[in-house]
PDB file of C-alpha atoms in Angstrom:
ATOM      1  CA  MET A   2       0.000   0.000   0.000  1.00 64.00           C
ATOM      2  CA  ALA A   3       2.814   2.386   0.823  1.00 69.00           C
ATOM      3  CA  VAL A   4       4.299   2.112  -2.672  1.00 71.00           C
ATOM      4  CA  SER A   5       1.299   1.308  -4.881  1.00 75.00           C
ATOM      5  CA  GLY A   6      -1.651   2.304  -2.696  1.00 76.00           C
ATOM      6  CA  HIS A   7      -2.971   5.047  -4.979  1.00 81.00           C
ATOM      7  CA  LYS A   8      -2.837   2.779  -8.031  1.00 83.00           C
ATOM      8  CA  LEU A   9      -4.492  -0.134  -6.178  1.00 86.00           C
ATOM      9  CA  MET A  10      -7.307   1.980  -4.734  1.00 91.00           C
ATOM     10  CA  SER A  11      -7.872   3.718  -8.064  1.00 93.00           C
ATOM     11  CA  ARG A  12      -8.487   0.277  -9.602  1.00 94.00           C
ATOM     12  CA  VAL A  13     -10.941  -0.626  -6.803  1.00 94.00           C
ATOM     13  CA  ILE A  14     -12.862   2.633  -7.208  1.00 93.00           C
ATOM     14  CA  GLU A  15     -12.914   2.258 -10.994  1.00 95.00           C
ATOM     15  CA  MET A  16     -14.334  -1.292 -10.668  1.00 95.00           C
ATOM     16  CA  ALA A  17     -17.010  -0.100  -8.243  1.00 95.00           C
ATOM     17  CA  ARG A  18     -17.994   2.893 -10.397  1.00 94.00           C
ATOM     18  CA  GLU A  19     -18.135   0.877 -13.609  1.00 96.00           C
ATOM     19  CA  THR A  20     -20.148  -1.909 -11.979  1.00 96.00           C
ATOM     20  CA  ALA A  21     -22.583   0.626 -10.513  1.00 96.00           C
ATOM     21  CA  SER A  22     -22.986   2.195 -13.942  1.00 96.00           C
ATOM     22  CA  VAL A  23     -23.842  -1.181 -15.494  1.00 97.00           C
ATOM     23  CA  ILE A  24     -26.204  -2.155 -12.647  1.00 96.00           C
ATOM     24  CA  ASN A  25     -28.005   1.203 -12.904  1.00 96.00           C
ATOM     25  CA  LYS A  26     -29.154   0.204 -16.402  1.00 96.00           C
ATOM     26  CA  VAL A  27     -31.125  -2.753 -15.012  1.00 95.00           C
ATOM     27  CA  PRO A  28     -34.842  -1.894 -14.617  1.00 94.00           C
ATOM     28  CA  GLY A  29     -35.932  -1.460 -11.011  1.00 92.00           C
ATOM     29  CA  VAL A  30     -32.370  -1.262  -9.686  1.00 94.00           C
ATOM     30  CA  LYS A  31     -30.354   1.737  -8.515  1.00 93.00           C
ATOM     31  CA  CYS A  32     -26.882   1.959  -7.003  1.00 93.00           C
ATOM     32  CA  PHE A  33     -26.432   4.815  -4.589  1.00 87.00           C
ATOM     33  CA  GLY A  34     -23.625   7.155  -5.570  1.00 84.00           C
ATOM     34  CA  PRO A  35     -21.984  10.507  -4.890  1.00 81.00           C
ATOM     35  CA  GLU A  36     -25.001  12.283  -6.392  1.00 79.00           C
ATOM     36  CA  HIS A  37     -26.967  11.266  -3.282  1.00 74.00           C
ATOM     37  CA  CYS A  38     -24.650  13.247  -0.993  1.00 73.00           C
ATOM     38  CA  GLY A  39     -25.098  16.782   0.216  1.00 72.00           C
ATOM     39  CA  GLY A  40     -28.695  16.413   1.360  1.00 66.00           C
ATOM     40  CA  PRO A  41     -30.218  15.260   4.616  1.00 63.00           C
ATOM     41  CA  GLY A  42     -28.948  11.863   5.734  1.00 59.00           C
ATOM     42  CA  ALA A  43     -26.025  11.601   3.302  1.00 64.00           C
ATOM     43  CA  TYR A  44     -22.859  13.468   4.199  1.00 68.00           C
ATOM     44  CA  GLN A  45     -20.205  11.368   2.451  1.00 75.00           C
ATOM     45  CA  PHE A  46     -20.102   8.425   0.064  1.00 79.00           C
ATOM     46  CA  ASP A  47     -17.759   5.426   0.339  1.00 87.00           C
ATOM     47  CA  GLN A  48     -16.863   4.526  -3.224  1.00 88.00           C
ATOM     48  CA  THR A  49     -15.738   1.027  -2.247  1.00 91.00           C
ATOM     49  CA  ARG A  50     -19.316   0.064  -1.362  1.00 91.00           C
ATOM     50  CA  LEU A  51     -22.033  -0.882  -3.824  1.00 93.00           C
ATOM     51  CA  LEU A  52     -25.348  -0.200  -2.140  1.00 91.00           C
ATOM     52  CA  VAL A  53     -27.891  -1.610  -4.564  1.00 94.00           C
ATOM     53  CA  HIS A  54     -31.547  -0.617  -4.117  1.00 92.00           C
ATOM     54  CA  PHE A  55     -34.116  -3.052  -5.543  1.00 91.00           C
ATOM     55  CA  ASP A  56     -37.595  -1.825  -6.407  1.00 89.00           C
ATOM     56  CA  TRP A  57     -38.770  -5.348  -7.153  1.00 89.00           C
ATOM     57  CA  ALA A  58     -41.527  -7.621  -5.852  1.00 86.00           C
ATOM     58  CA  VAL A  59     -39.044  -9.251  -3.440  1.00 89.00           C
ATOM     59  CA  THR A  60     -36.928  -8.070  -0.537  1.00 88.00           C
ATOM     60  CA  GLY A  61     -33.232  -7.338  -0.473  1.00 91.00           C
ATOM     61  CA  PHE A  62     -32.913 -10.361   1.836  1.00 91.00           C
ATOM     62  CA  GLU A  63     -34.326 -12.618  -0.896  1.00 93.00           C
ATOM     63  CA  VAL A  64     -32.092 -11.071  -3.572  1.00 95.00           C
ATOM     64  CA  ALA A  65     -28.996 -11.547  -1.376  1.00 96.00           C
ATOM     65  CA  HIS A  66     -30.001 -15.163  -0.721  1.00 97.00           C
ATOM     66  CA  ARG A  67     -30.435 -15.949  -4.426  1.00 96.00           C
ATOM     67  CA  LEU A  68     -27.173 -14.224  -5.313  1.00 97.00           C
ATOM     68  CA  ARG A  69     -25.386 -16.362  -2.715  1.00 97.00           C
ATOM     69  CA  VAL A  70     -27.051 -19.695  -3.545  1.00 97.00           C
ATOM     70  CA  GLU A  71     -27.415 -19.444  -7.324  1.00 96.00           C
ATOM     71  CA  PHE A  72     -24.467 -17.257  -8.296  1.00 96.00           C
ATOM     72  CA  LYS A  73     -21.979 -17.764  -5.416  1.00 95.00           C
ATOM     73  CA  LEU A  74     -21.889 -14.012  -4.735  1.00 96.00           C
ATOM     74  CA  GLN A  75     -21.788 -13.026  -1.072  1.00 95.00           C
ATOM     75  CA  ALA A  76     -23.291  -9.698  -0.025  1.00 95.00           C
ATOM     76  CA  GLU A  77     -22.024  -7.873   3.043  1.00 93.00           C
ATOM     77  CA  MET A  78     -25.562  -7.245   4.258  1.00 92.00           C
ATOM     78  CA  ALA A  79     -29.146  -6.786   3.118  1.00 91.00           C
ATOM     79  CA  ASP A  80     -32.344  -5.149   4.295  1.00 85.00           C
ATOM     80  CA  VAL A  81     -35.889  -4.836   3.025  1.00 83.00           C
ATOM     81  CA  GLN A  82     -34.984  -3.164  -0.293  1.00 86.00           C
ATOM     82  CA  ASN A  83     -31.181  -3.006  -0.444  1.00 90.00           C
ATOM     83  CA  VAL A  84     -28.141  -5.237  -0.751  1.00 94.00           C
ATOM     84  CA  LEU A  85     -24.641  -4.016   0.106  1.00 94.00           C
ATOM     85  CA  PHE A  86     -21.468  -5.307  -1.556  1.00 95.00           C
ATOM     86  CA  LEU A  87     -17.906  -4.406  -0.630  1.00 94.00           C
ATOM     87  CA  VAL A  88     -15.368  -3.894  -3.396  1.00 95.00           C
ATOM     88  CA  GLY A  89     -11.731  -4.331  -2.452  1.00 94.00           C
ATOM     89  CA  GLN A  90      -8.266  -5.101  -3.759  1.00 92.00           C
ATOM     90  CA  GLY A  91      -9.048  -8.818  -3.802  1.00 92.00           C
ATOM     91  CA  ASN A  92     -11.894  -8.383  -6.264  1.00 94.00           C
ATOM     92  CA  THR A  93     -11.474  -8.843 -10.004  1.00 95.00           C
ATOM     93  CA  TRP A  94     -13.188  -7.375 -13.034  1.00 96.00           C
ATOM     94  CA  GLY A  95     -14.564 -10.860 -13.676  1.00 96.00           C
ATOM     95  CA  GLN A  96     -16.294 -10.895 -10.297  1.00 95.00           C
ATOM     96  CA  MET A  97     -17.803  -7.476 -10.942  1.00 96.00           C
ATOM     97  CA  LYS A  98     -19.126  -8.701 -14.292  1.00 97.00           C
ATOM     98  CA  ARG A  99     -20.578 -11.799 -12.566  1.00 96.00           C
ATOM     99  CA  LEU A 100     -22.426  -9.534 -10.131  1.00 97.00           C
ATOM    100  CA  SER A 101     -23.956  -7.308 -12.811  1.00 97.00           C
ATOM    101  CA  THR A 102     -24.859 -10.343 -14.969  1.00 97.00           C
ATOM    102  CA  ALA A 103     -26.496 -12.086 -11.987  1.00 97.00           C
ATOM    103  CA  ILE A 104     -28.582  -8.986 -11.196  1.00 97.00           C
ATOM    104  CA  ARG A 105     -29.707  -8.807 -14.841  1.00 96.00           C
ATOM    105  CA  LYS A 106     -30.732 -12.485 -14.718  1.00 96.00           C
ATOM    106  CA  LEU A 107     -32.678 -11.980 -11.494  1.00 96.00           C
ATOM    107  CA  GLU A 108     -34.443  -8.953 -12.980  1.00 94.00           C
ATOM    108  CA  LYS A 109     -35.678 -11.138 -15.846  1.00 93.00           C
ATOM    109  CA  ALA A 110     -36.978 -13.680 -13.329  1.00 91.00           C
ATOM    110  CA  TYR A 111     -38.868 -10.998 -11.379  1.00 89.00           C
ATOM    111  CA  ARG A 112     -40.033  -8.938 -14.359  1.00 85.00           C
ATOM    112  CA  GLY A 113     -43.780  -8.439 -14.354  1.00 78.00           C
ATOM    113  CA  LEU A 114     -44.210  -9.260 -10.662  1.00 73.00           C
ATOM    114  CA  HIS A 115     -45.589  -6.447  -8.553  1.00 65.00           C
ATOM    115  CA  ALA A 116     -44.464  -5.598  -5.064  1.00 60.00           C
ATOM    116  CA  ASN A 117     -47.199  -5.723  -2.494  1.00 58.00           C
ATOM    117  CA  ARG A 118     -45.028  -4.955   0.495  1.00 55.00           C
ATOM    118  CA  LEU A 119     -45.603  -1.802   2.425  1.00 53.00           C
ATOM    119  CA  ALA A 120     -42.807   0.622   3.101  1.00 56.00           C
ATOM    120  CA  LEU A 121     -41.786   0.412   6.737  1.00 56.00           C
ATOM    121  CA  PRO A 122     -42.580   3.635   8.547  1.00 55.00           C
ATOM    122  CA  LEU A 123     -39.700   4.854  10.636  1.00 54.00           C
ATOM    123  CA  PRO A 124     -40.517   5.444  14.283  1.00 57.00           C
ATOM    124  CA  SER A 125     -40.535   9.003  15.526  1.00 58.00           C
ATOM    125  CA  LEU A 126     -37.211  10.155  16.853  1.00 52.00           C
ATOM    126  CA  GLN A 127     -38.656  11.616  20.028  1.00 63.00           C
ATOM    127  CA  GLN A 128     -36.474  11.555  23.097  1.00 67.00           C
ATOM    128  CA  SER A 129     -37.111   8.319  24.979  1.00 75.00           C
ATOM    129  CA  LYS A 130     -37.923   8.427  28.658  1.00 86.00           C
ATOM    130  CA  HIS A 131     -34.888   7.470  30.758  1.00 89.00           C
ATOM    131  CA  VAL A 132     -35.895   5.287  33.694  1.00 91.00           C
ATOM    132  CA  LEU A 133     -32.439   4.059  34.750  1.00 93.00           C
ATOM    133  CA  THR A 134     -28.900   5.148  34.017  1.00 94.00           C
ATOM    134  CA  PRO A 135     -27.231   3.031  31.318  1.00 93.00           C
ATOM    135  CA  ARG A 136     -24.958   1.562  33.982  1.00 93.00           C
ATOM    136  CA  GLU A 137     -27.887   0.563  36.179  1.00 94.00           C
ATOM    137  CA  ALA A 138     -29.639  -1.052  33.213  1.00 93.00           C
ATOM    138  CA  LEU A 139     -26.567  -2.886  31.911  1.00 91.00           C
ATOM    139  CA  PHE A 140     -25.373  -4.247  35.234  1.00 93.00           C
ATOM    140  CA  GLY A 141     -28.669  -4.563  37.071  1.00 93.00           C
ATOM    141  CA  ARG A 142     -30.943  -7.558  37.274  1.00 93.00           C
ATOM    142  CA  THR A 143     -32.506  -8.292  33.886  1.00 93.00           C
ATOM    143  CA  ARG A 144     -34.870 -10.754  32.265  1.00 93.00           C
ATOM    144  CA  ARG A 145     -35.862 -11.635  28.722  1.00 93.00           C
ATOM    145  CA  VAL A 146     -39.366 -10.872  27.553  1.00 94.00           C
ATOM    146  CA  PRO A 147     -41.007 -11.637  24.208  1.00 94.00           C
ATOM    147  CA  LEU A 148     -41.202  -8.652  21.864  1.00 92.00           C
ATOM    148  CA  SER A 149     -44.998  -8.747  22.091  1.00 93.00           C
ATOM    149  CA  GLU A 150     -44.721  -8.113  25.860  1.00 94.00           C
ATOM    150  CA  ALA A 151     -41.853  -5.582  25.831  1.00 93.00           C
ATOM    151  CA  ALA A 152     -43.935  -2.365  25.824  1.00 93.00           C
ATOM    152  CA  GLY A 153     -43.794  -0.797  29.272  1.00 93.00           C
ATOM    153  CA  GLU A 154     -40.487  -2.479  30.181  1.00 94.00           C
ATOM    154  CA  VAL A 155     -37.037  -0.888  30.477  1.00 94.00           C
ATOM    155  CA  SER A 156     -34.340  -1.780  27.963  1.00 94.00           C
ATOM    156  CA  ALA A 157     -31.215  -3.477  29.314  1.00 93.00           C
ATOM    157  CA  GLU A 158     -29.362  -3.253  26.002  1.00 92.00           C
ATOM    158  CA  ARG A 159     -28.921  -0.948  23.058  1.00 89.00           C
ATOM    159  CA  LEU A 160     -31.179  -1.846  20.151  1.00 85.00           C
ATOM    160  CA  CYS A 161     -30.110  -0.643  16.731  1.00 80.00           C
ATOM    161  CA  PRO A 162     -32.145  -2.151  13.865  1.00 78.00           C
ATOM    162  CA  TYR A 163     -31.005  -1.720  10.278  1.00 68.00           C
ATOM    163  CA  PRO A 164     -32.377   0.159   8.467  1.00 59.00           C
ATOM    164  CA  PRO A 165     -31.886   2.902   9.424  1.00 59.00           C
ATOM    165  CA  GLY A 166     -28.979   1.933  11.708  1.00 66.00           C
ATOM    166  CA  ILE A 167     -29.886   4.502  14.364  1.00 68.00           C
ATOM    167  CA  PRO A 168     -30.301   3.233  17.930  1.00 78.00           C
ATOM    168  CA  LEU A 169     -33.967   2.806  18.714  1.00 82.00           C
ATOM    169  CA  LEU A 170     -33.331   2.156  22.414  1.00 87.00           C
ATOM    170  CA  ALA A 171     -30.455   2.657  24.803  1.00 90.00           C
ATOM    171  CA  PRO A 172     -29.968   0.848  28.109  1.00 94.00           C
ATOM    172  CA  GLY A 173     -32.236   2.337  30.756  1.00 94.00           C
ATOM    173  CA  GLU A 174     -34.864   3.699  28.364  1.00 94.00           C
ATOM    174  CA  TYR A 175     -38.585   3.004  28.565  1.00 92.00           C
ATOM    175  CA  ILE A 176     -39.827   0.706  25.754  1.00 91.00           C
ATOM    176  CA  ASN A 177     -42.950   2.201  24.201  1.00 88.00           C
ATOM    177  CA  LYS A 178     -45.610   0.581  22.002  1.00 88.00           C
ATOM    178  CA  GLU A 179     -44.486   2.507  18.910  1.00 85.00           C
ATOM    179  CA  GLY A 180     -41.000   1.004  19.177  1.00 84.00           C
ATOM    180  CA  VAL A 181     -42.387  -2.503  19.673  1.00 87.00           C
ATOM    181  CA  ASP A 182     -44.701  -2.087  16.657  1.00 86.00           C
ATOM    182  CA  TYR A 183     -41.783  -0.906  14.514  1.00 81.00           C
ATOM    183  CA  LEU A 184     -39.616  -3.858  15.554  1.00 84.00           C
ATOM    184  CA  ALA A 185     -42.469  -6.276  14.905  1.00 85.00           C
ATOM    185  CA  SER A 186     -42.887  -4.828  11.385  1.00 80.00           C
ATOM    186  CA  LEU A 187     -39.159  -5.360  10.756  1.00 77.00           C
ATOM    187  CA  VAL A 188     -39.422  -8.972  11.904  1.00 78.00           C
ATOM    188  CA  ARG A 189     -42.441  -9.554   9.645  1.00 77.00           C
ATOM    189  CA  SER A 190     -40.642  -8.089   6.633  1.00 67.00           C
TER     190      SER A 190
END
C-alpha cells in the first residue's frame, strides 16, 4: 500500500464505479452514488461500497439469498430493499461482471411481478424516557421478555435495527408501544 496504494485503490474505485454504472441500467435497480450526498442523511459516500436498491416484488434479503445460492456471490448485508457489496483489492473485473450479470438475470426472473409490500414507517425520533442510568440497566438484574410483551419495560441493552442503523433504544430507556410495533414490522418483513 505504501508504494502502490494510490494505483491499487484507483483500480478498486474504478471497478465499483463501472459496476454501478452497469447495474443502474437494469430496470428497477439503482446503485447509490456521490449524487446522493449533500442532502439530509447523506454526508459522504464510500466509493468502495455498492449499495444496490431493488424496487422489485421481493426483498433485499431474498435477492442476497439468491445471489449467494445461485451465483456464489456473497453480499455484506441486506435489508428490506437493499443489498450491500464491498469492493476491495481482492476483487477482479470478472467478479464485478458476474455480479452485474447475476442482477440482470434476477431482474428477468422478477419482471412483471408487482411488489405488495408496504414501506416500513420509521418510528418518531422523540427523546425516549430514561428510567435508569445506562450503567444501572446494563449491570442490574434483567430478564428476557417476548417482543410482544416488551412495551412498558425498560431496555437493558442498546437496540439498533437496520435500516436505518440509528439506535432505537439505549440501556435504561422506557420501551414504548411505537418502538415494539416498529420492531415487529421489521421482523415480519
